[in-house]
Coordinates of C-alpha atoms in Angstrom, one line a residue:
X1 CA 7.1 77.3 29.1
X2 CA 7.4 76.1 32.7
X3 CA 9.8 78.9 33.6
X4 CA 7.5 81.5 31.9
X5 CA 4.5 80.0 33.6
X6 CA 6.3 80.2 37.0
X7 CA 7.1 83.9 36.5
X8 CA 3.6 84.8 35.5
X9 CA 2.1 82.7 38.3
X10 CA 4.4 84.1 41.0
X11 CA 3.6 87.7 40.2
X12 CA -0.2 87.3 40.3
X13 CA 0.1 85.3 43.5
X14 CA 2.2 88.0 45.2
X15 CA 0.1 90.9 44.0
X16 CA -3.2 89.3 44.8
X17 CA -1.8 88.3 48.2
X18 CA -1.4 92.1 48.7
X19 CA -4.9 92.8 47.5
X20 CA -6.6 90.1 49.5
X21 CA -4.8 90.7 52.8
X22 CA -6.4 94.1 52.7
X23 CA -9.8 92.6 52.1
X24 CA -9.5 90.2 55.0
X25 CA -8.2 93.0 57.3
X26 CA -11.1 95.2 56.2
X27 CA -13.6 92.5 57.2
X28 CA -12.0 91.9 60.6
X29 CA -10.3 95.0 62.1
X30 CA -9.8 98.1 59.9
X31 CA -13.2 99.6 60.7
X32 CA -12.7 100.1 64.4
X33 CA -9.0 101.1 63.9
X34 CA -9.5 103.7 61.2
X35 CA -13.1 104.8 61.6
X36 CA -13.8 104.5 65.4
X37 CA -16.2 107.4 65.5
X38 CA -18.7 105.5 63.4
X39 CA -21.2 102.9 64.5
X40 CA -20.0 99.3 64.0
X41 CA -22.0 98.9 60.8
X42 CA -21.0 102.3 59.5
X43 CA -17.4 101.6 60.3
X44 CA -17.5 98.4 58.4
X45 CA -19.1 100.2 55.4
X46 CA -16.3 102.8 55.6
X47 CA -13.6 100.1 55.6
X48 CA -15.2 98.4 52.7
X49 CA -15.4 101.7 50.9
X50 CA -11.7 102.1 51.1
X51 CA -11.5 98.5 49.9
X52 CA -13.6 99.5 46.9
X53 CA -11.1 102.2 46.1
X54 CA -8.6 99.5 45.1
X55 CA -11.1 98.3 42.5
X56 CA -11.8 101.7 41.1
X57 CA -8.0 102.2 40.7
X58 CA -7.6 98.9 38.8
X59 CA -9.0 100.1 35.4
X60 CA -6.7 103.2 35.8
X61 CA -3.8 100.9 36.4
X62 CA -4.8 98.8 33.4
X63 CA -4.7 102.0 31.2
X64 CA -1.4 103.2 32.6
X65 CA 0.4 99.9 32.5
X66 CA -1.5 98.8 29.4
X67 CA 0.0 101.8 27.6
X68 CA 3.5 100.7 28.8
X69 CA 2.9 97.1 27.7
X70 CA 1.7 98.0 24.2
X71 CA 4.3 100.8 23.7
X72 CA 7.4 99.4 25.4
X73 CA 6.8 95.8 26.1
X74 CA 5.1 93.3 28.4
X75 CA 8.2 92.8 30.6
X76 CA 8.5 96.3 32.1
X77 CA 4.8 96.0 33.2
X78 CA 5.7 92.9 35.2
X79 CA 8.4 94.7 37.2
X80 CA 6.8 98.1 37.8
X81 CA 3.4 96.8 38.8
X82 CA 4.9 94.3 41.3
X83 CA 7.0 97.1 42.9
X84 CA 4.1 99.5 43.2
X85 CA 1.7 97.0 44.8
X86 CA 4.3 95.7 47.2
X87 CA 5.4 99.1 48.4
X88 CA 1.8 100.2 49.0
X89 CA 1.1 97.1 51.0
X90 CA 4.1 97.3 53.2
X91 CA 3.2 101.0 54.0
X92 CA -0.3 100.0 55.0
X93 CA 1.2 97.8 57.7
X94 CA 3.1 100.8 59.0
X95 CA 0.2 103.3 59.1
X96 CA -0.7 104.9 62.5
X97 CA -4.4 104.4 63.4
X98 CA -7.1 107.1 63.9
X99 CA -6.4 107.2 67.6
X100 CA -2.7 108.2 66.9
X101 CA -3.0 110.7 64.1
X102 CA -6.7 111.4 63.6
X103 CA -8.3 111.9 60.2
X104 CA -5.0 111.6 58.4
X105 CA -5.0 107.9 59.1
X106 CA -8.1 107.0 56.9
X107 CA -6.9 109.4 54.3
X108 CA -3.5 107.7 54.0
X109 CA -5.2 104.3 54.1
X110 CA -7.4 105.3 51.1
X111 CA -4.3 106.7 49.2
X112 CA -2.3 103.5 49.7
X113 CA -5.2 101.3 48.7
X114 CA -5.5 103.4 45.5
X115 CA -1.9 102.6 44.6
X116 CA -2.4 99.0 45.5
X117 CA -5.2 98.9 43.0
X118 CA -3.1 100.6 40.3
X119 CA -0.5 98.0 40.6
X120 CA -2.9 95.0 40.5
X121 CA -4.6 96.6 37.5
X122 CA -1.4 96.4 35.6
X123 CA -0.2 93.1 36.8
X124 CA -2.9 90.9 35.3
X125 CA -2.4 92.0 31.7
X126 CA 1.4 91.7 31.8
X127 CA 1.3 88.2 33.5
X128 CA -1.3 86.8 31.2
X129 CA 0.3 88.0 28.1
X130 CA 3.7 86.7 29.2
X131 CA 2.2 83.2 29.2
X132 CA -0.4 83.5 26.4
X133 CA 2.0 85.1 23.8
X134 CA 4.7 82.5 24.4
X135 CA 2.3 79.5 24.4
X136 CA 1.5 77.2 21.5
X137 CA -2.0 77.9 20.2
X138 CA -3.5 74.5 21.0
X139 CA -2.3 74.7 24.7
X140 CA -2.8 78.5 25.2
X141 CA -5.7 78.0 27.6
X142 CA -3.6 75.7 29.8
X143 CA -0.5 77.9 30.0
X144 CA -2.5 81.1 30.4
X145 CA -4.3 79.6 33.3
X146 CA -1.2 79.7 35.5
X147 CA -1.6 83.5 36.2
X148 CA -5.3 82.7 36.9
X149 CA -4.1 80.2 39.6
X150 CA -2.0 82.9 41.2
X151 CA -4.9 84.7 42.9
X152 CA -6.0 81.5 44.7
X153 CA -2.5 81.0 46.0
X154 CA -2.3 84.7 47.0
X155 CA -5.5 84.3 48.9
X156 CA -4.4 81.2 50.7
X157 CA -1.1 82.9 51.7
X158 CA -2.9 86.0 52.9
X159 CA -5.6 84.2 54.9
X160 CA -3.1 81.5 56.1
X161 CA -1.1 84.2 57.8
X162 CA -4.3 85.8 59.1
X163 CA -5.5 82.4 60.4
X164 CA -2.2 81.7 62.1
X165 CA -2.3 85.1 63.8
X166 CA -5.9 84.8 64.7
X167 CA -5.3 81.4 66.3
X168 CA -2.2 82.4 68.3
X169 CA -3.0 86.0 69.4
X170 CA -5.6 87.4 71.7
X171 CA -8.2 89.8 70.2
X172 CA -6.4 92.7 71.8
X173 CA -3.0 91.6 70.4
X174 CA -4.4 91.1 66.9
X175 CA -6.1 94.5 66.9
X176 CA -3.0 96.2 68.4
X177 CA -0.2 94.9 66.2
X178 CA -0.9 91.4 64.8
X179 CA -2.9 92.6 61.8
X180 CA 0.2 94.5 60.5
X181 CA 2.4 91.4 60.1
X182 CA 0.7 90.1 56.8
X183 CA 1.3 93.5 55.3
X184 CA 5.0 93.6 56.2
X185 CA 5.5 90.1 54.9
X186 CA 4.8 91.4 51.4
X187 CA 8.3 92.8 51.3
X188 CA 9.8 89.3 51.2
X189 CA 7.4 88.1 48.6
X190 CA 8.0 91.0 46.3
X191 CA 11.8 90.6 46.5
X192 CA 11.4 86.9 45.5
X193 CA 9.1 87.8 42.6
X194 CA 11.5 90.4 41.3
X195 CA 14.4 88.0 41.3
X196 CA 12.3 85.4 39.4
X197 CA 11.1 88.0 36.8
X198 CA 14.5 89.6 36.0
X199 CA 15.4 86.6 33.8
X200 CA 12.3 86.8 31.6
X201 CA 12.5 87.7 27.9
X202 CA 10.1 89.8 26.0
X203 CA 7.2 88.0 24.3
X204 CA 7.4 87.0 20.6
X205 CA 4.3 89.0 19.7
X206 CA 5.7 92.2 21.1
X207 CA 9.2 91.6 19.6
X208 CA 7.6 91.3 16.2
X209 CA 5.6 94.5 16.7
X210 CA 8.8 96.4 17.7
X211 CA 10.8 95.1 14.8
X212 CA 8.2 96.2 12.3
X213 CA 7.5 99.4 14.2
X214 CA 3.8 98.7 14.4
X215 CA 3.3 99.4 18.1
X216 CA 0.3 101.6 18.9
X217 CA 1.0 105.3 19.7
X218 CA -2.1 105.7 21.9
X219 CA -3.4 102.2 22.6
X220 CA -6.4 103.3 24.7
X221 CA -7.7 105.5 21.9
X222 CA -7.6 102.5 19.5
X223 CA -9.3 100.2 22.0
X224 CA -12.2 102.5 22.5
X225 CA -12.5 103.5 18.9
X226 CA -12.4 100.0 17.4
X227 CA -13.3 97.7 20.4
X228 CA -15.6 99.6 22.7
X229 CA -18.4 97.1 22.3
X230 CA -16.1 94.2 23.2
X231 CA -14.7 96.0 26.3
X232 CA -18.2 96.8 27.6
X233 CA -19.5 93.3 26.9
X234 CA -16.5 91.7 28.6
X235 CA -16.8 93.9 31.7
X236 CA -20.4 93.1 32.0
X237 CA -19.7 89.4 31.5
X238 CA -17.2 89.3 34.3
X239 CA -19.3 91.2 36.9
X240 CA -21.0 88.1 38.4
X241 CA -17.7 86.3 38.8
X242 CA -16.1 89.1 40.8
X243 CA -19.3 89.5 42.8
X244 CA -19.5 85.9 43.8
X245 CA -15.8 85.6 44.6
X246 CA -15.8 88.7 46.9
X247 CA -19.2 87.7 48.4
X248 CA -17.5 84.4 49.5
X249 CA -14.1 85.7 50.5
X250 CA -14.9 89.2 52.0
X251 CA -18.5 89.8 52.8
X252 CA -19.3 86.2 54.1
X253 CA -16.2 86.4 56.4
X254 CA -17.6 89.6 58.0
X255 CA -21.2 88.3 58.0
X256 CA -20.2 85.0 59.6
X257 CA -18.1 86.5 62.3
X258 CA -20.2 89.5 63.2
X259 CA -23.8 88.5 62.4
X260 CA -23.8 84.7 62.8
X261 CA -21.4 84.4 65.7
X262 CA -19.1 82.0 63.9
X263 CA -15.5 82.0 65.1
X264 CA -13.0 84.0 63.0
X265 CA -10.7 80.9 62.7
X266 CA -13.6 78.7 61.6
X267 CA -14.8 81.1 58.9
X268 CA -11.3 81.5 57.5
X269 CA -10.8 77.7 57.3
X270 CA -14.2 77.3 55.5
X271 CA -13.2 79.9 52.9
X272 CA -9.7 78.6 52.5
X273 CA -10.8 75.1 51.8
X274 CA -13.1 76.3 49.0
X275 CA -10.4 78.5 47.5
X276 CA -7.8 75.7 47.6
X277 CA -10.2 73.4 45.6
X278 CA -10.8 76.3 43.2
X279 CA -7.0 76.7 42.7
X280 CA -6.4 73.0 42.0
X281 CA -9.3 72.9 39.5
X282 CA -8.1 75.9 37.5
X283 CA -5.7 74.1 35.0
X284 CA -8.1 71.2 34.6
X285 CA -10.9 73.5 33.5
X286 CA -8.4 75.4 31.3
X287 CA -7.6 72.2 29.4
X288 CA -11.3 71.7 28.8
X289 CA -11.3 75.3 27.4
X290 CA -8.6 74.3 24.9
X291 CA -10.6 71.3 23.8
X292 CA -14.2 72.6 23.8
X293 CA -13.8 76.4 23.5
X294 CA -13.7 79.4 25.8
X295 CA -17.2 80.7 25.4
X296 CA -19.2 77.5 26.4
X297 CA -17.3 77.3 29.7
X298 CA -17.8 81.0 30.4
X299 CA -21.6 80.7 29.8
X300 CA -21.8 77.6 31.9
X301 CA -19.9 79.3 34.8
X302 CA -22.0 82.4 34.8
X303 CA -25.2 80.5 34.6
X304 CA -24.1 78.2 37.5
X305 CA -23.4 81.2 39.7
X306 CA -26.8 82.6 38.9
X307 CA -28.5 79.3 39.9
X308 CA -26.4 78.9 43.0
X309 CA -27.0 82.4 44.5
X310 CA -29.9 81.5 46.7
X311 CA -28.6 78.1 47.9
X312 CA -25.3 79.9 48.7
X313 CA -27.0 82.3 51.1
X314 CA -29.2 79.7 52.6
X315 CA -26.3 77.4 53.5
X316 CA -24.2 80.3 54.8
X317 CA -27.1 81.3 57.1
X318 CA -27.0 78.0 58.9
X319 CA -23.6 78.9 60.4
X320 CA -22.6 75.2 60.2
X321 CA -19.0 74.8 58.9
X322 CA -19.7 71.8 56.7
X323 CA -22.6 73.5 55.0
X324 CA -20.8 76.8 54.6
X325 CA -17.7 75.0 53.1
X326 CA -19.9 73.2 50.6
X327 CA -21.7 76.4 49.6
X328 CA -18.4 78.3 49.1
X329 CA -16.9 75.4 47.2
X330 CA -19.7 75.1 44.7
X331 CA -19.8 78.9 44.2
X332 CA -16.0 79.1 43.5
X333 CA -16.1 76.1 41.2
X334 CA -18.7 77.9 39.2
X335 CA -16.6 81.0 39.3
X336 CA -13.4 79.3 38.1
X337 CA -15.3 77.6 35.3
X338 CA -15.5 81.0 33.8
X339 CA -12.2 82.6 35.0
X340 CA -9.9 79.6 34.2
X341 CA -10.1 80.3 30.5
X342 CA -10.0 84.1 30.6
X343 CA -6.2 84.2 30.4
X344 CA -6.6 82.9 26.9
X345 CA -10.0 84.3 26.0
X346 CA -9.5 88.0 26.7
X347 CA -6.1 88.3 24.8
X348 CA -7.6 86.5 21.8
X349 CA -10.3 89.1 21.5
X350 CA -7.7 91.9 20.7
X351 CA -4.9 92.2 18.1
X352 CA -1.4 92.3 19.5
X353 CA -0.8 96.1 19.1
X354 CA -3.5 97.0 21.7
X355 CA -3.8 93.7 23.5
X356 CA -2.3 94.6 26.8
X357 CA -4.6 97.7 27.1
X358 CA -7.7 96.0 25.8
X359 CA -7.6 92.8 27.8
X360 CA -6.5 94.5 31.0
X361 CA -9.1 97.3 30.8
X362 CA -12.0 95.0 30.2
X363 CA -10.8 92.6 33.0
X364 CA -10.5 95.4 35.5
X365 CA -13.7 97.2 34.6
X366 CA -15.5 94.0 35.4
X367 CA -13.8 94.2 38.8
X368 CA -15.4 97.6 39.4
X369 CA -18.8 96.4 38.4
X370 CA -18.7 93.2 40.4
X371 CA -16.0 93.4 43.0
X372 CA -15.9 97.0 44.3
X373 CA -19.6 97.4 45.2
X374 CA -20.4 93.8 46.4
X375 CA -19.2 94.0 50.0
X376 CA -20.8 97.4 50.4
X377 CA -24.1 96.4 48.9
X378 CA -24.2 93.1 50.7
X379 CA -23.5 94.8 54.1
X380 CA -26.2 97.3 53.5
X381 CA -28.7 94.6 52.4
X382 CA -28.0 92.7 55.7
X383 CA -28.7 95.5 58.2
X384 CA -30.7 94.0 61.1
X385 CA -31.4 90.3 61.8
X386 CA -33.1 89.3 58.6
X387 CA -31.9 86.5 56.3
X388 CA -29.9 88.3 53.6
X389 CA -31.9 87.1 50.6
X390 CA -31.2 90.5 49.1
X391 CA -27.6 89.4 48.6
X392 CA -28.8 86.4 46.7
X393 CA -31.1 88.5 44.5
X394 CA -28.2 90.9 43.8
X395 CA -26.0 88.0 42.7
X396 CA -28.8 86.5 40.6
X397 CA -29.4 89.8 38.7
X398 CA -25.7 90.1 38.0
X399 CA -25.7 86.4 36.8
X400 CA -28.4 87.2 34.3
X401 CA -26.5 90.2 33.0
X402 CA -23.2 88.3 32.7
X403 CA -24.7 85.3 30.9
X404 CA -26.3 87.6 28.4
X405 CA -23.0 89.4 27.8
X406 CA -21.1 86.2 27.3
X407 CA -23.7 85.0 24.8
X408 CA -23.1 88.2 22.7
X409 CA -19.3 87.6 22.6
X410 CA -17.6 85.5 19.9
X411 CA -15.7 82.2 20.4
X412 CA -11.9 82.7 19.9
X413 CA -10.4 79.2 20.4
X414 CA -8.0 78.6 17.5
X415 CA -9.3 75.7 15.3
X416 CA -6.1 75.6 13.2
X417 CA -2.7 77.3 13.9
X418 CA -2.1 80.0 11.4
X419 CA 1.7 79.7 11.9
X420 CA 4.2 78.1 14.1
X421 CA 5.1 81.5 15.5
X422 CA 3.0 82.1 18.6
X423 CA 2.6 85.8 17.9
X424 CA 0.9 85.2 14.5
X425 CA -1.2 82.4 15.9
X426 CA -2.5 84.6 18.7
X427 CA -3.1 87.5 16.3

């Protein structure tokens, strides 16, 4: 299980590194480089719009790679999604800017961001099922939390590189060539991930399906015919988590540096401390999910994000590093109280033959609802010098919706193990 957990963790860490390095670059430099004819605010909105394209592509990736995972196995998904995301990320770092090739630059940026999103949309389902379908039922939450820890590590890697460059380069050097380095570094990470994943075996659940020839011919059709309500409820339930995470890691970074006058290095450090605490807390909270159930923790996390929305904005607005770090940490602890158990919870909602498609599609639709629009909406709500209470209200509304959706979903934690075989226990 340690080897399996390492393979699932490494992939999500690498792919979310790719995804997050774009978000950080969008908050800091991509607007002026690729949309220079716009006003500063409009340029930022345009950069965040290309950022949102990655989220829109993620459900499409979950459908594409979910079909592969349910028809041909979880293992091919792990390899193909990693290659797609990594290649798109490296090419972003090689793009000419608007000044060099004109309107073709933002078009290519949007295209590569789309392929990035496709790859990330497939990665999560493959990585989670690799861990969940190998794990014993009573510890499924713990082992399936390793892929959920990957995004925190990917974020820290992405922002650690950005922080180092920000601290060592001048603004002109960073805008000229320094921002490209984190994108190029993805090539090394992807190579390491592929080496680690080549030794992985197919999961017991899929091997049993293949042996009995019970794989789904068109998994997406079965998901929306038999599980459409679960997909929609899950997507709605996850919306506030995505919104809070990207409010902290993307919009707050831009707001703090451009509106509050906080240094770029300071803002990155505040956010990174909070993300590191979130990452360390993930397996601990997952163990609680194995003991007390998935649903109670999800409800508690979404309710906590709802209650913390206004304190989060108030503390951010002070511009003081200690207050901002505290605000970000509480927000992300509430977030991970929900997301730590999702690696077990979402697969348990679907039978094995359509599990990769069902779990991945629901997870990534939630990303569209909560992650794609949040930086754009938040930036629009903060035009001018007023305190951004509208952002807090937006998060609070999503918190109400998400809590209601979680209350409507069933509990799935196994009370007894149906069989020693993990595939049957997870079914």
